[in-house]
C-alpha positions as a Python dict, from the first residue, in 0.01 Angstrom:
ca = {
    (1, 'M'): (0, 0, 0),
    (2, 'S'): (76, 352, -116),
    (3, 'E'): (82, 350, -494),
    (4, 'S'): (445, 312, -601),
    (5, 'T'): (633, 439, -903),
    (6, 'S'): (1007, 424, -959),
    (7, 'N'): (1300, 578, -1137),
    (8, 'S'): (1623, 388, -1199),
    (9, 'E'): (1723, 391, -832),
    (10, 'M'): (1430, 497, -614),
    (11, 'L'): (1066, 412, -550),
    (12, 'Y'): (811, 690, -501),
    (13, 'R'): (487, 670, -307),
    (14, 'T'): (198, 901, -225),
    (15, 'L'): (192, 1064, 119),
    (16, 'G'): (-156, 988, 245),
    (17, 'S'): (-425, 1224, 121),
    (18, 'T'): (-180, 1507, 45),
    (19, 'G'): (-118, 1388, -311),
    (20, 'E'): (255, 1451, -262),
    (21, 'R'): (490, 1202, -427),
    (22, 'V'): (780, 1122, -196),
    (23, 'S'): (1073, 882, -204),
    (24, 'A'): (1009, 552, -28),
    (25, 'I'): (1337, 603, 158),
    (26, 'G'): (1376, 914, 373),
    (27, 'L'): (1708, 1056, 488),
    (28, 'G'): (1722, 1063, 869),
    (29, 'G'): (1846, 1396, 1002),
    (30, 'W'): (1979, 1290, 1343),
    (31, 'H'): (2278, 1108, 1195),
    (32, 'L'): (2397, 1416, 1006),
    (33, 'S'): (2557, 1559, 1321),
    (34, 'L'): (2697, 1256, 1497),
    (35, 'K'): (3053, 1290, 1627),
    (36, 'H'): (3207, 1096, 1339),
    (37, 'V'): (3016, 1292, 1072),
    (38, 'D'): (3172, 1628, 991),
    (39, 'E'): (2990, 1903, 803),
    (40, 'Q'): (3158, 1823, 471),
    (41, 'L'): (3049, 1458, 489),
    (42, 'A'): (2696, 1550, 599),
    (43, 'I'): (2653, 1782, 299),
    (44, 'R'): (2799, 1519, 66),
    (45, 'I'): (2553, 1258, 198),
    (46, 'V'): (2255, 1491, 147),
    (47, 'H'): (2364, 1601, -202),
    (48, 'T'): (2435, 1246, -319),
    (49, 'A'): (2107, 1117, -175),
    (50, 'I'): (1911, 1386, -360),
    (51, 'D'): (2108, 1342, -682),
    (52, 'R'): (2024, 970, -674),
    (53, 'G'): (1653, 1027, -609),
    (54, 'I'): (1585, 1054, -235),
    (55, 'T'): (1344, 1344, -188),
    (56, 'F'): (1220, 1305, 172),
    (57, 'M'): (1434, 1485, 431),
    (58, 'D'): (1378, 1415, 802),
    (59, 'N'): (1494, 1639, 1086),
    (60, 'S'): (1400, 1779, 1427),
    (61, 'W'): (1439, 2103, 1619),
    (62, 'D'): (1620, 1916, 1897),
    (63, 'Y'): (1860, 1696, 1698),
    (64, 'N'): (2212, 1751, 1826),
    (65, 'G'): (2136, 2094, 1966),
    (66, 'G'): (2012, 2220, 1631),
    (67, 'A'): (2325, 2119, 1441),
    (68, 'S'): (2138, 1865, 1226),
    (69, 'E'): (1897, 2129, 1097),
    (70, 'S'): (2183, 2373, 1039),
    (71, 'R'): (2375, 2119, 833),
    (72, 'M'): (2070, 2031, 630),
    (73, 'G'): (2007, 2401, 574),
    (74, 'Q'): (2359, 2433, 437),
    (75, 'A'): (2313, 2128, 217),
    (76, 'L'): (1982, 2248, 71),
    (77, 'R'): (2131, 2568, -67),
    (78, 'G'): (2213, 2607, -435),
    (79, 'G'): (1881, 2474, -564),
    (80, 'Y'): (1861, 2152, -361),
    (81, 'R'): (1570, 2282, -153),
    (82, 'D'): (1346, 2278, -459),
    (83, 'K'): (1415, 1906, -511),
    (84, 'V'): (1302, 1778, -172),
    (85, 'F'): (1005, 1732, 59),
    (86, 'L'): (1137, 1883, 383),
    (87, 'M'): (1015, 1765, 723),
    (88, 'T'): (1111, 1862, 1076),
    (89, 'K'): (966, 1820, 1424),
    (90, 'I'): (904, 2045, 1723),
    (91, 'D'): (877, 1948, 2090),
    (92, 'G'): (674, 2238, 2229),
    (93, 'R'): (334, 2150, 2368),
    (94, 'S'): (237, 2510, 2437),
    (95, 'K'): (146, 2744, 2154),
    (96, 'K'): (420, 2986, 2257),
    (97, 'E'): (697, 2726, 2273),
    (98, 'A'): (590, 2552, 1952),
    (99, 'A'): (592, 2882, 1763),
    (100, 'R'): (937, 2970, 1900),
    (101, 'Q'): (1083, 2633, 1802),
    (102, 'L'): (929, 2646, 1456),
    (103, 'D'): (1083, 2987, 1391),
    (104, 'E'): (1423, 2854, 1500),
    (105, 'S'): (1384, 2557, 1264),
    (106, 'L'): (1299, 2786, 973),
    (107, 'Q'): (1612, 2991, 1042),
    (108, 'R'): (1843, 2690, 1074),
    (109, 'L'): (1702, 2523, 765),
    (110, 'Q'): (1731, 2855, 577),
    (111, 'V'): (1380, 2826, 432),
    (112, 'D'): (1058, 3027, 439),
    (113, 'C'): (836, 2718, 443),
    (114, 'I'): (871, 2360, 572),
    (115, 'D'): (665, 2099, 389),
    (116, 'L'): (575, 1891, 695),
    (117, 'V'): (610, 1983, 1063),
    (118, 'Q'): (535, 1716, 1321),
    (119, 'H'): (457, 1720, 1692),
    (120, 'H'): (755, 1525, 1823),
    (121, 'E'): (763, 1248, 2085),
    (122, 'I'): (394, 1200, 2157),
    (123, 'I'): (481, 944, 2426),
    (124, 'R'): (249, 1038, 2716),
    (125, 'Y'): (-128, 1018, 2739),
    (126, 'E'): (-142, 1387, 2830),
    (127, 'D'): (50, 1497, 2520),
    (128, 'P'): (-252, 1498, 2284),
    (129, 'H'): (-454, 1710, 2526),
    (130, 'R'): (-171, 1962, 2561),
    (131, 'V'): (-120, 1978, 2184),
    (132, 'F'): (-491, 2040, 2116),
    (133, 'D'): (-555, 2284, 2400),
    (134, 'E'): (-661, 2632, 2287),
    (135, 'E'): (-317, 2745, 2407),
    (136, 'G'): (-151, 2434, 2263),
    (137, 'A'): (102, 2359, 1995),
    (138, 'N'): (-141, 2269, 1719),
    (139, 'A'): (-286, 2618, 1732),
    (140, 'A'): (64, 2747, 1656),
    (141, 'L'): (110, 2508, 1363),
    (142, 'M'): (-232, 2591, 1218),
    (143, 'E'): (-147, 2962, 1234),
    (144, 'A'): (189, 2887, 1072),
    (145, 'R'): (10, 2694, 798),
    (146, 'E'): (-218, 2991, 736),
    (147, 'A'): (90, 3215, 718),
    (148, 'G'): (260, 2989, 463),
    (149, 'K'): (537, 2870, 697),
    (150, 'V'): (408, 2510, 704),
    (151, 'R'): (225, 2303, 443),
    (152, 'Y'): (131, 1987, 632),
    (153, 'I'): (106, 1877, 997),
    (154, 'G'): (180, 1540, 1153),
    (155, 'F'): (299, 1376, 1475),
    (156, 'T'): (556, 1121, 1589),
    (157, 'G'): (611, 888, 1881),
    (158, 'H'): (800, 574, 1970),
    (159, 'K'): (659, 453, 2300),
    (160, 'D'): (320, 284, 2270),
    (161, 'P'): (78, 237, 1979),
    (162, 'H'): (-219, 309, 2206),
    (163, 'I'): (-87, 663, 2259),
    (164, 'H'): (-79, 709, 1880),
    (165, 'L'): (-441, 595, 1864),
    (166, 'H'): (-526, 835, 2147),
    (167, 'M'): (-363, 1121, 1954),
    (168, 'L'): (-580, 1038, 1653),
    (169, 'E'): (-890, 1029, 1875),
    (170, 'V'): (-819, 1365, 2039),
    (171, 'A'): (-747, 1517, 1697),
    (172, 'A'): (-1081, 1391, 1566),
    (173, 'E'): (-1261, 1529, 1872),
    (174, 'N'): (-1112, 1867, 1779),
    (175, 'G'): (-1215, 1836, 1414),
    (176, 'F'): (-857, 1792, 1296),
    (177, 'K'): (-703, 1532, 1064),
    (178, 'F'): (-329, 1480, 1048),
    (179, 'D'): (-147, 1457, 717),
    (180, 'A'): (113, 1208, 844),
    (181, 'A'): (216, 1005, 1147),
    (182, 'Q'): (558, 858, 1223),
    (183, 'M'): (636, 551, 1433),
    (184, 'P'): (876, 257, 1476),
    (185, 'L'): (809, -5, 1208),
    (186, 'N'): (1050, -295, 1208),
    (187, 'V'): (1086, -673, 1219),
    (188, 'M'): (1057, -675, 1599),
    (189, 'D'): (770, -430, 1636),
    (190, 'A'): (537, -698, 1501),
    (191, 'H'): (593, -905, 1818),
    (192, 'Y'): (569, -642, 2092),
    (193, 'R'): (333, -342, 2140),
    (194, 'S'): (303, -331, 1765),
    (195, 'F'): (255, -2, 1583),
    (196, 'G'): (234, -203, 1262),
    (197, 'K'): (-61, -408, 1382),
    (198, 'L'): (-250, -141, 1577),
    (199, 'V'): (-176, 201, 1425),
    (200, 'V'): (-95, 141, 1057),
    (201, 'P'): (-440, -4, 972),
    (202, 'E'): (-608, 303, 1123),
    (203, 'L'): (-380, 538, 929),
    (204, 'V'): (-453, 351, 607),
    (205, 'K'): (-826, 370, 683),
    (206, 'Q'): (-803, 748, 733),
    (207, 'N'): (-560, 791, 439),
    (208, 'I'): (-295, 948, 663),
    (209, 'G'): (64, 918, 542),
    (210, 'V'): (258, 639, 718),
    (211, 'L'): (616, 730, 808),
    (212, 'G'): (826, 441, 936),
    (213, 'M'): (1134, 492, 1152),
    (214, 'K'): (1373, 277, 1354),
    (215, 'S'): (1379, 4, 1091),
    (216, 'M'): (1708, -102, 1254),
    (217, 'A'): (1681, 111, 1571),
    (218, 'N'): (2020, 272, 1515),
    (219, 'G'): (2171, -74, 1472),
    (220, 'I'): (2030, -217, 1796),
    (221, 'L'): (1809, -467, 1611),
    (222, 'L'): (2112, -600, 1426),
    (223, 'R'): (2280, -694, 1755),
    (224, 'S'): (2023, -970, 1790),
    (225, 'N'): (2205, -1152, 1506),
    (226, 'T'): (1873, -1258, 1357),
    (227, 'V'): (1828, -1031, 1053),
    (228, 'T'): (2033, -832, 802),
    (229, 'P'): (2006, -457, 731),
    (230, 'I'): (1855, -530, 388),
    (231, 'E'): (1591, -758, 545),
    (232, 'C'): (1506, -482, 793),
    (233, 'L'): (1456, -228, 515),
    (234, 'H'): (1263, -474, 297),
    (235, 'Y'): (1022, -547, 581),
    (236, 'A'): (953, -177, 642),
    (237, 'L'): (915, -109, 270),
    (238, 'N'): (668, -396, 246),
    (239, 'L'): (434, -232, 497),
    (240, 'P'): (192, 36, 366),
    (241, 'T'): (455, 301, 436),
    (242, 'S'): (477, 622, 239),
    (243, 'V'): (837, 665, 358),
    (244, 'V'): (1086, 453, 551),
    (245, 'I'): (1317, 701, 725),
    (246, 'T'): (1662, 560, 789),
    (247, 'G'): (1972, 706, 947),
    (248, 'I'): (2263, 750, 705),
    (249, 'D'): (2606, 843, 844),
    (250, 'S'): (2834, 727, 562),
    (251, 'M'): (2836, 683, 187),
    (252, 'E'): (2838, 304, 241),
    (253, 'I'): (2515, 318, 441),
    (254, 'L'): (2364, 541, 171),
    (255, 'D'): (2456, 276, -87),
    (256, 'Q'): (2294, 13, 137),
    (257, 'A'): (1964, 204, 135),
    (258, 'F'): (1964, 218, -245),
    (259, 'E'): (2055, -151, -262),
    (260, 'A'): (1750, -227, -45),
    (261, 'V'): (1529, -39, -289),
    (262, 'R'): (1693, -203, -593),
    (263, 'T'): (1635, -553, -456),
    (264, 'F'): (1292, -493, -302),
    (265, 'Q'): (1002, -703, -423),
    (266, 'P'): (662, -702, -246),
    (267, 'M'): (649, -997, -9),
    (268, 'D'): (359, -1239, 18),
    (269, 'D'): (216, -1349, 354),
    (270, 'Q'): (437, -1658, 371),
    (271, 'Q'): (753, -1456, 311),
    (272, 'V'): (653, -1208, 582),
    (273, 'R'): (580, -1490, 827),
    (274, 'S'): (917, -1650, 755),
    (275, 'L'): (1102, -1324, 815),
    (276, 'L'): (912, -1247, 1136),
    (277, 'A'): (977, -1600, 1265),
    (278, 'K'): (1348, -1514, 1278),
    (279, 'T'): (1284, -1242, 1538),
    (280, 'A'): (990, -1390, 1731),
    (281, 'D'): (1188, -1510, 2035),
    (282, 'V'): (1426, -1218, 2077),
    (283, 'A'): (1152, -959, 2018),
    (284, 'S'): (891, -1093, 2258),
    (285, 'R'): (985, -868, 2554),
    (286, 'G'): (1091, -553, 2371),
    (287, 'E'): (1456, -603, 2466),
    (288, 'F'): (1582, -477, 2131),
    (289, 'E'): (1329, -193, 2114),
    (290, 'P'): (1449, 15, 2413),
    (291, 'F'): (1258, 318, 2286),
    (292, 'K'): (945, 130, 2398),
    (293, 'T'): (1078, -21, 2720),
    (294, 'S'): (1314, 243, 2861),
    (295, 'S'): (1349, 621, 2877),
    (296, 'I'): (1680, 629, 2690),
    (297, 'F'): (1521, 766, 2369),
    (298, 'D'): (1292, 1013, 2547),
    (299, 'S'): (1460, 1348, 2481),
    (300, 'T'): (1163, 1547, 2610),
    (301, 'A'): (1169, 1357, 2939),
    (302, 'Q'): (1533, 1454, 2983),
    (303, 'N'): (1454, 1814, 2877),
    (304, 'P'): (1102, 1890, 3008),
    (305, 'D'): (1153, 2264, 2952),
    (306, 'W'): (1128, 2194, 2577),
    (307, 'L'): (758, 2120, 2624),
    (308, 'G'): (671, 2468, 2752),
    (309, 'E'): (432, 2561, 3029),
    (310, 'E'): (96, 2402, 3095),
    (311, 'P'): (-203, 2610, 2975),
    (312, 'E'): (-296, 2896, 3204),
    (313, 'H'): (-643, 2756, 3276),
    (314, 'I'): (-483, 2432, 3400),
    (315, 'Q'): (-242, 2623, 3621),
    (316, 'Q'): (-536, 2817, 3765),
    (317, 'L'): (-704, 2492, 3865),
    (318, 'M'): (-402, 2415, 4082),
    (319, 'S'): (-401, 2755, 4246),
    (320, 'A'): (-772, 2757, 4324),
}
C-alpha cells in the first residue's frame, strides 16, 4: 500500500513514483455543479474540504458543460490553489483537440499549470492507439508538460480492466510511463470484470499512482442494500490506492468522508472476505456497475465530436 501518514483528520499517501503526497480522499468535481448544488455551496464544500485536509481535487473538461471546472476555479482563488494537488481530464484523442480542451481547462480553473491531466474515458480498444499516434493527444500533453502547463500525465476509464492493461501496453511500446491511472474500485468490482484484481497489481508493480473512483457509483451500489457508505469507503481505502475520489454534494457527505478516514483501520484478509461476501450475489452480473455494462456513463460515446478527428494518415488509408 502507498505509505500513509496522517494529520488529525486526513490520511496522506504517495502518488506512485511522483513523490507527491496527496490526501487519501479526493474531492470529486462532477458533483460540484449538480442541479441541487449552487455556486455558493460548491465553493463552501471545496474550502471546507481543503481547510480540513483534503488536498486532491478531481475535475474534467466535460463535467457539466465546464461548470464544474469554473466553480473549482472560483473556489481555488485567494490562496487555496497553493494548498491542493489539482487534477482534470480531457477527452480529445487528437493532438489538436486535446490541446484545445487543455487550454479551456486552464482558463476555467484560473491557473497556469495543472498538476495532473488525464486522458479521460479510455473505454475502447482503439483509444490507446489514437492517444499515442504522432498526431494524438499524448503528444499535446507532453508538449504542455514541456511548456509548464502540466506536471504529470495519467488516464482514466470505467469500462473494462483489459482496456486499462492495453493502454499500459501501448504506452510502454511508445516508451512512455504514466504517472497515475484512475478506475472504479469498489466492493462490487471485485466480483465482476475487476479492475482491483487485474489492473491494480500491475500499477503497483510499475509504481504508477492508483486513483480509485466510483466507490459508491453515485449511490447506485447502496441501492443493493448490502453495504453502507462507510464500508464502501473503507474497502477502497484498504486497496493500494493513492487517492479514493468521492463525489461530495453536501456538507453532510463531506463529513461522511472524514468519518470514513477517522474510523479506517487496515483490514486483514478475513475482514476483506467478509465484506466482499455481502456483495457477491448482487455483484456477479455487473447489475450495480452500469458503467461497465451499459453506455449510460459513456459521455464520449454520446459526444463523439469531443474526441477530435482521426489522424490524417488513417483518413488517407480510407481514401486510397
